[in-house]
Coordinates of C-alpha atoms in Angstrom, one line a residue:
X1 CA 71.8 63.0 -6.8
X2 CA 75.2 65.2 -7.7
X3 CA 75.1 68.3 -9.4
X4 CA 76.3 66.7 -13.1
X5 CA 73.3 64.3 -12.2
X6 CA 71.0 67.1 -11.6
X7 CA 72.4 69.2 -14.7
X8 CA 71.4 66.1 -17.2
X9 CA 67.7 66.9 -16.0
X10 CA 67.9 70.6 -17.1
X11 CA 66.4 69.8 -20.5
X12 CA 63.3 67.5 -19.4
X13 CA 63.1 70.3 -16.5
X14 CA 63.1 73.0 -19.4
X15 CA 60.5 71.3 -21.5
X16 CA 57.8 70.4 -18.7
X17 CA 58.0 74.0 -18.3
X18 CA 57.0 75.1 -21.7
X19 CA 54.6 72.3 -21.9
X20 CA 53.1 73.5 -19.2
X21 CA 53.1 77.2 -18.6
X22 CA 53.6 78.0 -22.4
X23 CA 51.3 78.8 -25.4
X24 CA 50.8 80.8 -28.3
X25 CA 49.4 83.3 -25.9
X26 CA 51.6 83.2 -22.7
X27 CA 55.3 83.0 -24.2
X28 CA 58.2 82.5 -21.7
X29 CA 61.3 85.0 -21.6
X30 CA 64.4 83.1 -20.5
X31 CA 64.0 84.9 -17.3
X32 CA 60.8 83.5 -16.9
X33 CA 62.2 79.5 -17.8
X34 CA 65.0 80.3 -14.7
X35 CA 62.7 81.7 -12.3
X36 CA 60.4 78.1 -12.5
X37 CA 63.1 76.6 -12.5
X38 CA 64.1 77.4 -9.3
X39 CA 59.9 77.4 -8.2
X40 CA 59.3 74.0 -9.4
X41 CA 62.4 71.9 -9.5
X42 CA 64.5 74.2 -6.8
X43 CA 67.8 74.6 -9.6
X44 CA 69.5 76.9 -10.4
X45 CA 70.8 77.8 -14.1
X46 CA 72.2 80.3 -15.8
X47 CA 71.0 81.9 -19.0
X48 CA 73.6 80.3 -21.6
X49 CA 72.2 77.3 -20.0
X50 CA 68.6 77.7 -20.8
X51 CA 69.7 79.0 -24.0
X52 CA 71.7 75.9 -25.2
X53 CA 68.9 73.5 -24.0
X54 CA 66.3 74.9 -25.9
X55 CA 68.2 74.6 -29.0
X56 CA 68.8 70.9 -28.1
X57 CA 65.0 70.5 -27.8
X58 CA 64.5 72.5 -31.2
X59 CA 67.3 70.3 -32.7
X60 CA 65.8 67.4 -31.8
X61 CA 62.2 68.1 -33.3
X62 CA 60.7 69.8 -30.3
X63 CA 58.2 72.2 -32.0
X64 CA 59.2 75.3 -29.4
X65 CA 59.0 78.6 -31.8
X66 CA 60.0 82.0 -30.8
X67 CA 59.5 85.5 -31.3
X68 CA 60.5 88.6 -29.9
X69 CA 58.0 88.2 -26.6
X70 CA 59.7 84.8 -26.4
X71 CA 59.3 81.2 -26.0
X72 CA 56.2 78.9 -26.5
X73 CA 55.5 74.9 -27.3
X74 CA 53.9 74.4 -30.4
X75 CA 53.9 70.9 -30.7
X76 CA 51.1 69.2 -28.6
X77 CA 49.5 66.4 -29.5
X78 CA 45.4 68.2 -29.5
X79 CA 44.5 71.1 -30.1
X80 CA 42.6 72.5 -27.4
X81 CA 39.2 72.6 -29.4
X82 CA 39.9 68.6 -29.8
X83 CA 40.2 68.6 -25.9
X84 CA 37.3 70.6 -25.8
X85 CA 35.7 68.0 -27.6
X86 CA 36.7 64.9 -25.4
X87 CA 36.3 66.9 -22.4
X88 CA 32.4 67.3 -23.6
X89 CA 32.2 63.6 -24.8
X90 CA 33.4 62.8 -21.1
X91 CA 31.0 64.6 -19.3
X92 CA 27.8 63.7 -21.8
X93 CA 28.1 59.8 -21.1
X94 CA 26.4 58.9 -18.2
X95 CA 27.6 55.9 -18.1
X96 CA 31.2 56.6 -17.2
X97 CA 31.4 56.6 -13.6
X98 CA 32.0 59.8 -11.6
X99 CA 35.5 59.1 -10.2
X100 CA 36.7 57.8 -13.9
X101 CA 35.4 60.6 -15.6
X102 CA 37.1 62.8 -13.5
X103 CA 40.5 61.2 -14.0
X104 CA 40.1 61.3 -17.5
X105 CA 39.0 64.6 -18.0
X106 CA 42.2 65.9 -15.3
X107 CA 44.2 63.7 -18.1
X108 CA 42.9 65.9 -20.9
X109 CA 43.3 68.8 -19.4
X110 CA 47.0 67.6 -18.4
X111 CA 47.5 68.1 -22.2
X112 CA 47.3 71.5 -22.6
X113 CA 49.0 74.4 -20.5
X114 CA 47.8 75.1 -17.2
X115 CA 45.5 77.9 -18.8
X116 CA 43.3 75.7 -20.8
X117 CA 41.6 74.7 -17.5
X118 CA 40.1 77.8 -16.8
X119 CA 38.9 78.1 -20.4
X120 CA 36.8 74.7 -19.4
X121 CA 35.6 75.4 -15.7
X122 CA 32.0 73.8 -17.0
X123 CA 34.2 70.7 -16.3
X124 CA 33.4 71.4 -12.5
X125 CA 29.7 70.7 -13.7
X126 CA 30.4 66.8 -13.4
X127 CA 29.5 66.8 -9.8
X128 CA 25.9 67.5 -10.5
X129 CA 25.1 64.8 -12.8
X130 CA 24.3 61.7 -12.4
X131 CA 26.1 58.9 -13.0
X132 CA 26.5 55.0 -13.2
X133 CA 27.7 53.3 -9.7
X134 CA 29.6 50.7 -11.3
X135 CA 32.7 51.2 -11.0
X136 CA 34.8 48.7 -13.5
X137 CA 33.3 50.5 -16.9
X138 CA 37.2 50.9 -18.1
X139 CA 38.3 47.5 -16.4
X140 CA 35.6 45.5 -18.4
X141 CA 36.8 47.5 -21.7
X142 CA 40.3 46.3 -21.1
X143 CA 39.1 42.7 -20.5
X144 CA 36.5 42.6 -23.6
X145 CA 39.5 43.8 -26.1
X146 CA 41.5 41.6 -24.6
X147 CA 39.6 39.0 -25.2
X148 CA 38.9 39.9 -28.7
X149 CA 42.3 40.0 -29.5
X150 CA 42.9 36.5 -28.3
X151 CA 39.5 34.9 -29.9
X152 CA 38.5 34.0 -26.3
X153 CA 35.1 33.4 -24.7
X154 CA 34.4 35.4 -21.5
X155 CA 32.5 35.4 -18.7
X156 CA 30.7 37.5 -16.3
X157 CA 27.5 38.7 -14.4
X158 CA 24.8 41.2 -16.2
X159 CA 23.1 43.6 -14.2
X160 CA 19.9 45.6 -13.8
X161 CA 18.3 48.3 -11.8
X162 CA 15.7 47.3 -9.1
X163 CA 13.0 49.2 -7.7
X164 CA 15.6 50.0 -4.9
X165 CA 17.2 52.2 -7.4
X166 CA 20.5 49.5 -7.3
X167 CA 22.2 46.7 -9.7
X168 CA 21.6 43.5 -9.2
X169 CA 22.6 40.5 -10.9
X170 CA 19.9 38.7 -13.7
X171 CA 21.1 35.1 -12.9
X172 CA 22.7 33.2 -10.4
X173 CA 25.5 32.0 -12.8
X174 CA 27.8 33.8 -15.0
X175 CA 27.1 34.6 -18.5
X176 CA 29.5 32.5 -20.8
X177 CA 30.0 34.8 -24.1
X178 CA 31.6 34.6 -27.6
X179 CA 32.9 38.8 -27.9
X180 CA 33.2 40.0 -31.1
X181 CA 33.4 44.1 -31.0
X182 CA 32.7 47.5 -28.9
X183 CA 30.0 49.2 -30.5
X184 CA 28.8 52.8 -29.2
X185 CA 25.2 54.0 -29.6
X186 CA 23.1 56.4 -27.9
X187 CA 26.0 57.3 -25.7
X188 CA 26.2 53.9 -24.6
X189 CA 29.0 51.1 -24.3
X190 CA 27.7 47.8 -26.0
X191 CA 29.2 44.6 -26.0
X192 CA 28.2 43.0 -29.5
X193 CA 28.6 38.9 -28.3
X194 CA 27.1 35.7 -28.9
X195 CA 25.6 33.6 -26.2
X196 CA 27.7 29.8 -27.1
X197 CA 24.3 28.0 -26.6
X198 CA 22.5 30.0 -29.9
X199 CA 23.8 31.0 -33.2
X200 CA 22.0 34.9 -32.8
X201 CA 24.0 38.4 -32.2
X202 CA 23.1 39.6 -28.5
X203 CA 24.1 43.1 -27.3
X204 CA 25.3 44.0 -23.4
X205 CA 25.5 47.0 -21.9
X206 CA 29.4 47.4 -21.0
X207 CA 29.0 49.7 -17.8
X208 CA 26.3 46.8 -16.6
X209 CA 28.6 44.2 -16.8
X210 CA 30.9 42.9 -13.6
X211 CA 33.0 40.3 -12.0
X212 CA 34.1 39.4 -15.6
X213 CA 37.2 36.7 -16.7
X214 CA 38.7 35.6 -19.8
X215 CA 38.7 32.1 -20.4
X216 CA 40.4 29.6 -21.6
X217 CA 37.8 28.5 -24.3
X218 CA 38.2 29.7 -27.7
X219 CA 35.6 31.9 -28.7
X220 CA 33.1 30.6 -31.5
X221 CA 34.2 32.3 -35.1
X222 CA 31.7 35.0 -36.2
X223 CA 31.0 33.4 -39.0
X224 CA 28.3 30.4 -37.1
X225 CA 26.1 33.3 -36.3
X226 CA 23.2 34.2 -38.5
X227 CA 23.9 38.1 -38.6
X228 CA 27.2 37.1 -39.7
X229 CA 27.0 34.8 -42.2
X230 CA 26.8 37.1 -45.1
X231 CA 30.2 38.6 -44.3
X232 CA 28.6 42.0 -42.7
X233 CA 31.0 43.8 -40.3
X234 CA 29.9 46.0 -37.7
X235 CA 29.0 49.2 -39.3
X236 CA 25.7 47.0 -41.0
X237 CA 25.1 45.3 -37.6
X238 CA 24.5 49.0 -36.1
X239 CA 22.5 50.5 -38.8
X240 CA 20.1 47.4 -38.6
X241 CA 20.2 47.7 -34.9
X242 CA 19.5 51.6 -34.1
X243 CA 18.0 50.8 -30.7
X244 CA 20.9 47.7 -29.9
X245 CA 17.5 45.3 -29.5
X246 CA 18.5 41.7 -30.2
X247 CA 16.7 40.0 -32.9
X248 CA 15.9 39.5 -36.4
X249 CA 16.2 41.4 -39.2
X250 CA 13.6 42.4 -41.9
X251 CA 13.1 44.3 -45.1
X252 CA 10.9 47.4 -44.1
X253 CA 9.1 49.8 -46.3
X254 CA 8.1 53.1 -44.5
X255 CA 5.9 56.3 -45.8
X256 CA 7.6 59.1 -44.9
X257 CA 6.5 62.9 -45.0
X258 CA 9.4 64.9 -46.9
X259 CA 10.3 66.7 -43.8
X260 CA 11.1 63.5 -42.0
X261 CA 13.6 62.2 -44.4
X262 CA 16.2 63.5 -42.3
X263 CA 15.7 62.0 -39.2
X264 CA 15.4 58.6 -41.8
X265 CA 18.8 59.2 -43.0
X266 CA 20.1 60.2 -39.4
X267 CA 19.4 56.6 -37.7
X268 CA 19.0 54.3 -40.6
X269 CA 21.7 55.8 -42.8
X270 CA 22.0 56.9 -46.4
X271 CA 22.1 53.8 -48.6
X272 CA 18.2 53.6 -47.7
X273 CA 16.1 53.1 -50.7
X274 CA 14.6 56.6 -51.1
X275 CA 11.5 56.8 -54.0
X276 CA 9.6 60.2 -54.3
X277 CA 5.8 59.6 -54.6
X278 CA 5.1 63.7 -54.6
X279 CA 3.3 63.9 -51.3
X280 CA 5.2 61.8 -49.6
X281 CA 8.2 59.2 -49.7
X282 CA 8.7 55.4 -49.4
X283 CA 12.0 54.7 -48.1
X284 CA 13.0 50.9 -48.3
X285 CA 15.9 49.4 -45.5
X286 CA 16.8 46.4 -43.4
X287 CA 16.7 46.6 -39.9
X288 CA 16.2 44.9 -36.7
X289 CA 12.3 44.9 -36.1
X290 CA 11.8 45.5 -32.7
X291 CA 14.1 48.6 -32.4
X292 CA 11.7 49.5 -35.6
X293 CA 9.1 49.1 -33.8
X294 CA 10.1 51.7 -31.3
X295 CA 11.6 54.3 -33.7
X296 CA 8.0 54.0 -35.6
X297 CA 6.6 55.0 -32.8
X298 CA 9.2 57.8 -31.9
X299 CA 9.2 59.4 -35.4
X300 CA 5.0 58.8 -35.5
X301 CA 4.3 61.8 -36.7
X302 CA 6.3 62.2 -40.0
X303 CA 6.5 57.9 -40.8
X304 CA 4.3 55.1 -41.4
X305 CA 5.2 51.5 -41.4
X306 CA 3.4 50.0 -44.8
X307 CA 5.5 46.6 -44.6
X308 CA 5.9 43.6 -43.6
X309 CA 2.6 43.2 -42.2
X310 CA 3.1 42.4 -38.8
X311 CA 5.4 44.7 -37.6
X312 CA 2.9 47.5 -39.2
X313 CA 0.3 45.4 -37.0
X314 CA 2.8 45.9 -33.9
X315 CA 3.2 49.4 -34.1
X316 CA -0.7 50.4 -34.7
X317 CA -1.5 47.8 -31.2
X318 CA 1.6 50.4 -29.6
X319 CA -0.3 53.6 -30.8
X320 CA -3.6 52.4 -30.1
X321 CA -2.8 51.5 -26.4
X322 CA -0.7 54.7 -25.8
X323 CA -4.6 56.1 -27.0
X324 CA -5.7 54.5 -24.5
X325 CA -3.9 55.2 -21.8
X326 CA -3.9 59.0 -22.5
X327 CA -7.6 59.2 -23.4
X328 CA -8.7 57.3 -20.1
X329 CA -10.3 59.6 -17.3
X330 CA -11.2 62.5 -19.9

């Protein structure tokens, strides 16, 4: 490359420089902008030069300010307490395998100066969790939008864990699947399809998912299926569905102690009936009964499932054999 060549570069040279060695607190003297130039690009260039490039950058929008201790960028796209944020998000789920999330969270870090990283060395805590072995978690994410976008069916191979501690496939064949959204709960990447056989809502686990191809069927429209039919979007679908069990719906009335109304509101949402009876509350939803079931269970303590009848029946058979259990052998 010739010298004018190189020259043309200055100003991209300049601005990776602030990007990345700049901030509100570690501002950059002139000096300072030559001396990595010469470290990190091996150019030379003189002060008038560095001068008249950074007015370019500011010219053009570049949010570079500038004070009497000197240069800084100003204009990244997160602030570093967002980063914070997505870094944490990163590391919580599980299910993002090890080698991704490390990529990602290298990416995040990339968007702050090089200081930011040692203002989130718990980052280095990633090697001590655990994490899912599969490996196309972001692949299958691609695929599933994808397919979404061009009202596709898709198919692929669901997996479990075995006693052997390893995935292994639930049928010999692939799934075949109408996808309709990405829904996260519980920390968890769900697949919120339609097996083409049955006119119900299924959910998949995204990071248990592999081997999976778009078609060239069209996928069924939303509007055959029985969760559906009514026009409800997602946002319904997951309030009903707290757990992501598959299932029917039902009205439910619980009794609730006052100080439970919060964890009510917290997975069932806040345009639950809510009627004060003094001691205690009855709190009226919709929502998928076998994930009820389970929460009923959970939240024992503070609720009480009055209606419908069988799923009150369901929980009490739950307790009663947890009773068991526990109370044998004392």
């Amino acid at each position: 490359m010739s010298r004018g060549e190189i020259k043309k570069l200055y100003i991209l040279y300049i601005l990776e420089i602030l990007q990345k060695y700049s901030d509100i607190d570690h501002k950059l003297r002139q000096q300072d902008i030559i001396d990595y130039m010469k470290r990190d690009y091996d150019v030379i260039c003189e002060r008038k030069t560095v001068s008249r490039n950074l007015g370019d950058l500011r010219d053009a929008g570049y949010e570079i300010e500038y004070d009497s201790d000197g240069y800084y960028f100003d204009g990244r796209t997160f602030e570093e307490s967002e980063l914070r944020l997505l870094i944490d998000s990163v590391l919580a789920s599980r299910y993002i395998p090890r080698k991704q999330a490390a990529s990602l969270i290298d990416k995040l870090i990339g968007q702050a100066s090089i200081y930011f990283k040692n203002r989130v060395k718990h980052v280095y805590s990633l090697d001590n969790m655990e994490r899912a072995e599969n490996n196309e978690l972001f692949w299958n994410l691609e695929c599933i939008g994808e397919a979404i976008e061009a009202d596709s069916k898709i198919a692929f191979f669901y997996n479990k864990y075995g006693a052997d501690r390893k995935l292994h496939r639930t049928t010999d064949k692939k799934h075949l699947v109408n996808p309709y959204y990405i829904a996260v709960a519980n920390g968890r990447y769900y697949l919120v399809g339609n097996n083409d056989r049955y006119d119900d809502v299924t959910h998949f686990r995204i990071e248990r998912i592999s081997s999976i191809e778009i078609t060239d069927s069209a996928r069924k429209p939303k509007e055959q299926l029985r969760d559906f039919r009514d026009g409800q979007g997602l946002s319904k679908h997951m309030l009903e569905h707290v757990y992501m069990f598959s299932g029917e719906s039902a009205r439910v009335i619980l009794k609730v102690r006052p100080d439970g109304i919060n964890d009510v509101i917290d997975w069932l949402g806040r345009d639950v009936g809510i009627r004060d009876e003094g001691d205690y509350l009855l709190v009226d939803t919709v929502t998928n009964k076998q994930a009820m079931k389970y929460w009923a269970v959970q939240f024992g303590e503070k609720v009480e499932v009055l209606e419908p009848p069988d799923l009150r029946a369901a929980v009490g058979k739950m307790a009663a054999d947890m009773n068991d259990r526990y109370s044998a052998g004392e």
